[in-house]
PDB file of C-alpha atoms in Angstrom:
ATOM      1  CA  UNK O 230      67.526-199.942   0.373  1.00 70.00           C
ATOM      2  CA  UNK O 231      65.978-197.036  -1.566  1.00 88.00           C
ATOM      3  CA  UNK O 232      65.181-194.059   0.618  1.00 91.00           C
ATOM      4  CA  UNK O 233      62.242-191.799  -0.240  1.00 91.00           C
ATOM      5  CA  UNK O 234      61.184-188.403   1.001  1.00 92.00           C
ATOM      6  CA  UNK O 235      57.398-188.614   1.121  1.00 92.00           C
ATOM      7  CA  UNK O 236      54.261-187.286   2.730  1.00 92.00           C
ATOM      8  CA  UNK O 237      52.565-189.132   5.586  1.00 92.00           C
ATOM      9  CA  UNK O 238      48.858-188.313   5.845  1.00 92.00           C
ATOM     10  CA  UNK O 239      47.302-187.112   9.110  1.00 92.00           C
ATOM     11  CA  UNK O 240      44.164-185.236  10.112  1.00 92.00           C
ATOM     12  CA  UNK O 241      40.518-185.919   9.639  1.00 93.00           C
ATOM     13  CA  UNK O 242      38.512-186.594   6.518  1.00 92.00           C
ATOM     14  CA  UNK O 243      38.325-183.504   4.337  1.00 92.00           C
ATOM     15  CA  UNK O 244      40.983-181.674   6.374  1.00 94.00           C
ATOM     16  CA  UNK O 245      44.214-183.561   5.846  1.00 94.00           C
ATOM     17  CA  UNK O 246      47.670-182.342   6.750  1.00 94.00           C
ATOM     18  CA  UNK O 247      50.906-184.161   6.139  1.00 94.00           C
ATOM     19  CA  UNK O 248      54.217-184.929   7.796  1.00 95.00           C
ATOM     20  CA  UNK O 249      57.256-184.878   5.516  1.00 95.00           C
ATOM     21  CA  UNK O 250      59.177-188.043   6.353  1.00 95.00           C
ATOM     22  CA  UNK O 251      62.200-190.040   5.238  1.00 94.00           C
ATOM     23  CA  UNK O 252      61.125-193.660   4.702  1.00 93.00           C
ATOM     24  CA  UNK O 253      62.132-196.849   2.967  1.00 91.00           C
ATOM     25  CA  UNK O 254      60.430-196.959  -0.443  1.00 86.00           C
ATOM     26  CA  UNK O 255      58.969-200.413   0.330  1.00 88.00           C
ATOM     27  CA  UNK O 256      57.029-199.165   3.376  1.00 86.00           C
ATOM     28  CA  UNK O 257      53.388-198.073   3.042  1.00 84.00           C
ATOM     29  CA  UNK O 258      52.444-194.415   3.040  1.00 79.00           C
ATOM     30  CA  UNK O 259      51.555-194.252   6.730  1.00 81.00           C
ATOM     31  CA  UNK O 260      53.947-196.973   7.857  1.00 84.00           C
ATOM     32  CA  UNK O 261      57.276-196.798   9.649  1.00 89.00           C
ATOM     33  CA  UNK O 262      59.620-193.987   8.791  1.00 90.00           C
ATOM     34  CA  UNK O 263      63.259-193.188   9.470  1.00 92.00           C
ATOM     35  CA  UNK O 264      62.958-189.506  10.320  1.00 93.00           C
ATOM     36  CA  UNK O 265      60.336-186.772  10.312  1.00 95.00           C
ATOM     37  CA  UNK O 266      61.766-183.599   8.758  1.00 95.00           C
ATOM     38  CA  UNK O 267      58.737-181.341   8.563  1.00 95.00           C
ATOM     39  CA  UNK O 268      55.046-180.843   8.012  1.00 96.00           C
ATOM     40  CA  UNK O 269      52.825-179.547   5.211  1.00 96.00           C
ATOM     41  CA  UNK O 270      49.338-178.086   5.646  1.00 96.00           C
ATOM     42  CA  UNK O 271      47.560-177.434   2.319  1.00 94.00           C
ATOM     43  CA  UNK O 272      44.393-176.197   4.090  1.00 94.00           C
ATOM     44  CA  UNK O 273      45.744-172.694   4.700  1.00 90.00           C
ATOM     45  CA  UNK O 274      46.128-170.020   2.066  1.00 84.00           C
ATOM     46  CA  UNK O 275      49.005-170.004   1.152  1.00 84.00           C
ATOM     47  CA  UNK O 276      49.910-173.546   2.203  1.00 90.00           C
ATOM     48  CA  UNK O 277      51.949-173.771   5.423  1.00 92.00           C
ATOM     49  CA  UNK O 278      55.260-175.641   5.338  1.00 94.00           C
ATOM     50  CA  UNK O 279      57.378-176.260   8.435  1.00 95.00           C
ATOM     51  CA  UNK O 280      60.652-177.846   7.350  1.00 94.00           C
ATOM     52  CA  UNK O 281      63.936-178.728   9.035  1.00 95.00           C
ATOM     53  CA  UNK O 282      65.982-177.278   6.181  1.00 94.00           C
ATOM     54  CA  UNK O 283      69.365-178.722   7.193  1.00 95.00           C
ATOM     55  CA  UNK O 284      68.045-182.281   7.614  1.00 94.00           C
ATOM     56  CA  UNK O 285      66.129-182.095   4.322  1.00 95.00           C
ATOM     57  CA  UNK O 286      69.237-180.850   2.503  1.00 94.00           C
ATOM     58  CA  UNK O 287      71.347-183.571   4.132  1.00 94.00           C
ATOM     59  CA  UNK O 288      68.963-186.320   3.006  1.00 94.00           C
ATOM     60  CA  UNK O 289      68.699-184.944  -0.537  1.00 94.00           C
ATOM     61  CA  UNK O 290      72.493-184.756  -0.767  1.00 92.00           C
ATOM     62  CA  UNK O 291      72.650-188.407   0.420  1.00 92.00           C
ATOM     63  CA  UNK O 292      70.423-189.397  -2.497  1.00 92.00           C
ATOM     64  CA  UNK O 293      66.930-189.674  -1.007  1.00 93.00           C
ATOM     65  CA  UNK O 294      64.362-189.501  -3.817  1.00 93.00           C
ATOM     66  CA  UNK O 295      61.343-187.284  -3.128  1.00 94.00           C
ATOM     67  CA  UNK O 296      57.853-187.842  -4.455  1.00 93.00           C
ATOM     68  CA  UNK O 297      56.537-185.251  -6.922  1.00 95.00           C
ATOM     69  CA  UNK O 298      54.678-183.225  -4.301  1.00 93.00           C
ATOM     70  CA  UNK O 299      57.594-183.285  -1.884  1.00 95.00           C
ATOM     71  CA  UNK O 300      59.961-182.262  -4.691  1.00 95.00           C
ATOM     72  CA  UNK O 301      57.783-179.183  -5.288  1.00 95.00           C
ATOM     73  CA  UNK O 302      57.711-178.397  -1.564  1.00 95.00           C
ATOM     74  CA  UNK O 303      61.484-178.778  -1.215  1.00 94.00           C
ATOM     75  CA  UNK O 304      62.044-176.707  -4.334  1.00 94.00           C
ATOM     76  CA  UNK O 305      59.806-173.918  -3.029  1.00 93.00           C
ATOM     77  CA  UNK O 306      61.621-173.962   0.308  1.00 93.00           C
ATOM     78  CA  UNK O 307      65.000-173.679  -1.441  1.00 93.00           C
ATOM     79  CA  UNK O 308      66.492-177.113  -0.717  1.00 94.00           C
ATOM     80  CA  UNK O 309      67.153-177.806  -4.384  1.00 93.00           C
ATOM     81  CA  UNK O 310      68.503-174.280  -4.923  1.00 93.00           C
ATOM     82  CA  UNK O 311      70.983-174.845  -2.106  1.00 93.00           C
ATOM     83  CA  UNK O 312      71.895-178.275  -3.521  1.00 92.00           C
ATOM     84  CA  UNK O 313      72.512-176.686  -6.918  1.00 91.00           C
ATOM     85  CA  UNK O 314      74.711-173.972  -5.401  1.00 92.00           C
ATOM     86  CA  UNK O 315      76.697-176.520  -3.372  1.00 91.00           C
ATOM     87  CA  UNK O 316      77.273-178.462  -6.593  1.00 90.00           C
ATOM     88  CA  UNK O 317      78.710-175.287  -8.126  1.00 90.00           C
ATOM     89  CA  UNK O 318      81.020-174.872  -5.129  1.00 89.00           C
ATOM     90  CA  UNK O 319      82.269-178.464  -5.509  1.00 88.00           C
ATOM     91  CA  UNK O 320      82.976-177.881  -9.208  1.00 89.00           C
ATOM     92  CA  UNK O 321      84.848-174.665  -8.416  1.00 86.00           C
ATOM     93  CA  UNK O 322      82.491-172.320 -10.274  1.00 85.00           C
ATOM     94  CA  UNK O 323      82.380-170.019  -7.239  1.00 85.00           C
ATOM     95  CA  UNK O 324      83.251-170.080  -3.568  1.00 88.00           C
ATOM     96  CA  UNK O 325      80.985-170.934  -0.625  1.00 88.00           C
ATOM     97  CA  UNK O 326      80.535-167.278   0.403  1.00 90.00           C
ATOM     98  CA  UNK O 327      79.252-166.407  -3.078  1.00 91.00           C
ATOM     99  CA  UNK O 328      76.901-169.424  -2.973  1.00 90.00           C
ATOM    100  CA  UNK O 329      75.533-168.318   0.409  1.00 90.00           C
ATOM    101  CA  UNK O 330      75.073-164.775  -0.915  1.00 93.00           C
ATOM    102  CA  UNK O 331      73.128-166.030  -3.946  1.00 91.00           C
ATOM    103  CA  UNK O 332      70.973-168.264  -1.757  1.00 92.00           C
ATOM    104  CA  UNK O 333      70.174-165.435   0.677  1.00 94.00           C
ATOM    105  CA  UNK O 334      69.250-163.117  -2.215  1.00 94.00           C
ATOM    106  CA  UNK O 335      66.955-165.800  -3.632  1.00 93.00           C
ATOM    107  CA  UNK O 336      65.375-166.408  -0.218  1.00 93.00           C
ATOM    108  CA  UNK O 337      64.749-162.683   0.387  1.00 94.00           C
ATOM    109  CA  UNK O 338      63.092-162.375  -3.017  1.00 94.00           C
ATOM    110  CA  UNK O 339      60.938-165.411  -2.250  1.00 91.00           C
ATOM    111  CA  UNK O 340      59.928-164.006   1.156  1.00 91.00           C
ATOM    112  CA  UNK O 341      59.077-160.642  -0.417  1.00 94.00           C
ATOM    113  CA  UNK O 342      56.778-162.336  -2.929  1.00 92.00           C
ATOM    114  CA  UNK O 343      55.148-164.353  -0.147  1.00 89.00           C
ATOM    115  CA  UNK O 344      54.618-161.232   1.970  1.00 92.00           C
ATOM    116  CA  UNK O 345      53.117-159.464  -1.045  1.00 93.00           C
ATOM    117  CA  UNK O 346      50.773-162.407  -1.643  1.00 90.00           C
ATOM    118  CA  UNK O 347      49.692-162.470   2.001  1.00 89.00           C
ATOM    119  CA  UNK O 348      49.095-158.706   1.909  1.00 92.00           C
ATOM    120  CA  UNK O 349      46.995-159.046  -1.224  1.00 92.00           C
ATOM    121  CA  UNK O 350      44.969-161.884   0.317  1.00 90.00           C
ATOM    122  CA  UNK O 351      44.402-159.850   3.483  1.00 91.00           C
ATOM    123  CA  UNK O 352      43.364-156.829   1.416  1.00 93.00           C
ATOM    124  CA  UNK O 353      40.966-158.974  -0.642  1.00 92.00           C
ATOM    125  CA  UNK O 354      39.401-160.447   2.489  1.00 91.00           C
ATOM    126  CA  UNK O 355      38.950-156.939   3.951  1.00 93.00           C
ATOM    127  CA  UNK O 356      37.335-155.797   0.689  1.00 93.00           C
ATOM    128  CA  UNK O 357      34.975-158.797   0.710  1.00 93.00           C
ATOM    129  CA  UNK O 358      34.056-158.137   4.337  1.00 93.00           C
ATOM    130  CA  UNK O 359      33.395-154.450   3.575  1.00 93.00           C
ATOM    131  CA  UNK O 360      31.279-155.367   0.550  1.00 93.00           C
ATOM    132  CA  UNK O 361      29.307-157.818   2.680  1.00 93.00           C
ATOM    133  CA  UNK O 362      28.707-155.181   5.363  1.00 93.00           C
ATOM    134  CA  UNK O 363      27.684-152.610   2.741  1.00 92.00           C
ATOM    135  CA  UNK O 364      25.246-155.089   1.192  1.00 92.00           C
ATOM    136  CA  UNK O 365      23.808-155.834   4.633  1.00 93.00           C
ATOM    137  CA  UNK O 366      23.420-152.113   5.384  1.00 92.00           C
ATOM    138  CA  UNK O 367      21.658-151.602   2.034  1.00 92.00           C
ATOM    139  CA  UNK O 368      19.339-154.540   2.734  1.00 92.00           C
ATOM    140  CA  UNK O 369      18.579-153.162   6.209  1.00 93.00           C
ATOM    141  CA  UNK O 370      17.779-149.713   4.748  1.00 91.00           C
ATOM    142  CA  UNK O 371      15.482-151.332   2.201  1.00 92.00           C
ATOM    143  CA  UNK O 372      13.710-153.327   4.929  1.00 92.00           C
ATOM    144  CA  UNK O 373      13.462-150.178   7.043  1.00 91.00           C
ATOM    145  CA  UNK O 374      11.929-148.267   4.117  1.00 91.00           C
ATOM    146  CA  UNK O 375       9.424-151.071   3.484  1.00 91.00           C
ATOM    147  CA  UNK O 376       8.523-151.160   7.185  1.00 91.00           C
ATOM    148  CA  UNK O 377       8.089-147.367   7.256  1.00 90.00           C
ATOM    149  CA  UNK O 378       5.871-147.602   4.176  1.00 90.00           C
ATOM    150  CA  UNK O 379       3.736-150.318   5.812  1.00 90.00           C
ATOM    151  CA  UNK O 380       3.497-148.262   9.021  1.00 90.00           C
ATOM    152  CA  UNK O 381       2.478-145.184   7.020  1.00 89.00           C
ATOM    153  CA  UNK O 382      -0.165-147.231   5.167  1.00 89.00           C
ATOM    154  CA  UNK O 383      -1.421-148.686   8.427  1.00 88.00           C
ATOM    155  CA  UNK O 384      -1.493-145.225  10.033  1.00 88.00           C
ATOM    156  CA  UNK O 385      -3.327-143.791   7.014  1.00 87.00           C
ATOM    157  CA  UNK O 386      -5.810-146.663   7.127  1.00 87.00           C
ATOM    158  CA  UNK O 387      -6.303-146.129  10.866  1.00 86.00           C
ATOM    159  CA  UNK O 388      -6.842-142.393  10.356  1.00 87.00           C
ATOM    160  CA  UNK O 389      -9.283-143.086   7.540  1.00 85.00           C
ATOM    161  CA  UNK O 390     -11.135-145.582   9.730  1.00 85.00           C
ATOM    162  CA  UNK O 391     -11.167-143.060  12.583  1.00 84.00           C
ATOM    163  CA  UNK O 392     -12.522-140.311  10.296  1.00 84.00           C
ATOM    164  CA  UNK O 393     -15.109-142.702   8.932  1.00 84.00           C
ATOM    165  CA  UNK O 394     -16.110-143.760  12.417  1.00 82.00           C
ATOM    166  CA  UNK O 395     -16.282-140.115  13.515  1.00 82.00           C
ATOM    167  CA  UNK O 396     -18.363-139.283  10.466  1.00 82.00           C
ATOM    168  CA  UNK O 397     -20.727-142.175  11.226  1.00 80.00           C
ATOM    169  CA  UNK O 398     -21.014-141.048  14.855  1.00 80.00           C
ATOM    170  CA  UNK O 399     -21.794-137.483  13.837  1.00 80.00           C
ATOM    171  CA  UNK O 400     -24.370-138.768  11.347  1.00 78.00           C
ATOM    172  CA  UNK O 401     -25.837-141.045  13.986  1.00 74.00           C
ATOM    173  CA  UNK O 402     -25.918-138.232  16.582  1.00 73.00           C
ATOM    174  CA  UNK O 403     -27.417-135.664  14.214  1.00 63.00           C
ATOM    175  CA  UNK O 404     -30.675-137.574  13.551  1.00 60.00           C
ATOM    176  CA  UNK O 405     -30.916-138.497  17.202  1.00 53.00           C
ATOM    177  CA  UNK O 406     -30.784-134.849  18.254  1.00 54.00           C
ATOM    178  CA  UNK O 407     -33.353-133.950  15.626  1.00 56.00           C
ATOM    179  CA  UNK O 408     -35.679-136.629  16.873  1.00 56.00           C
ATOM    180  CA  UNK O 409     -35.096-135.531  20.441  1.00 53.00           C
ATOM    181  CA  UNK O 410     -35.777-131.901  19.607  1.00 53.00           C
ATOM    182  CA  UNK O 411     -39.332-132.358  18.277  1.00 58.00           C
ATOM    183  CA  UNK O 412     -40.180-134.506  21.246  1.00 53.00           C
ATOM    184  CA  UNK O 413     -39.197-131.685  23.517  1.00 52.00           C
ATOM    185  CA  UNK O 414     -41.592-129.270  21.837  1.00 51.00           C
TER     186      UNK O 414
END
């Protein structure tokens, strides 16, 4: 029986997430599995991986063959680095303490890069949000200026109409008083 480390699809259409499982290679993708060793969510940025490191290492050391995607996931999580270091210990290249020290140094470097990436993504999202707010403020100022201009035009038109109406009233009253004056004589 050939054992595979593969992804088992879950989630809804367009928003899939995966379980990392140990399964017989003859079983379908979402069929029976031997053991679930983790999960993988590619929908987040960066992708979220929850892995039982010891069980994954144990299965890889037993000879379980991962699919290409799972191999990349396990490599990024350090399973293959640990396997490589344990191989060096078995060959006598260095002792187990040195292997653990190298692995911890590698893991700290990896975590530092991940933290830097998350910081950069957070900073970029803040910058985008600020740019969006600034653009909205500029658009609101422009709308406010246009509205003020329209109000000023409407006020000027109303004043002009009022002056015109007042002028017409004074013109209409002036002849009426002249006509009334001769009648009084």
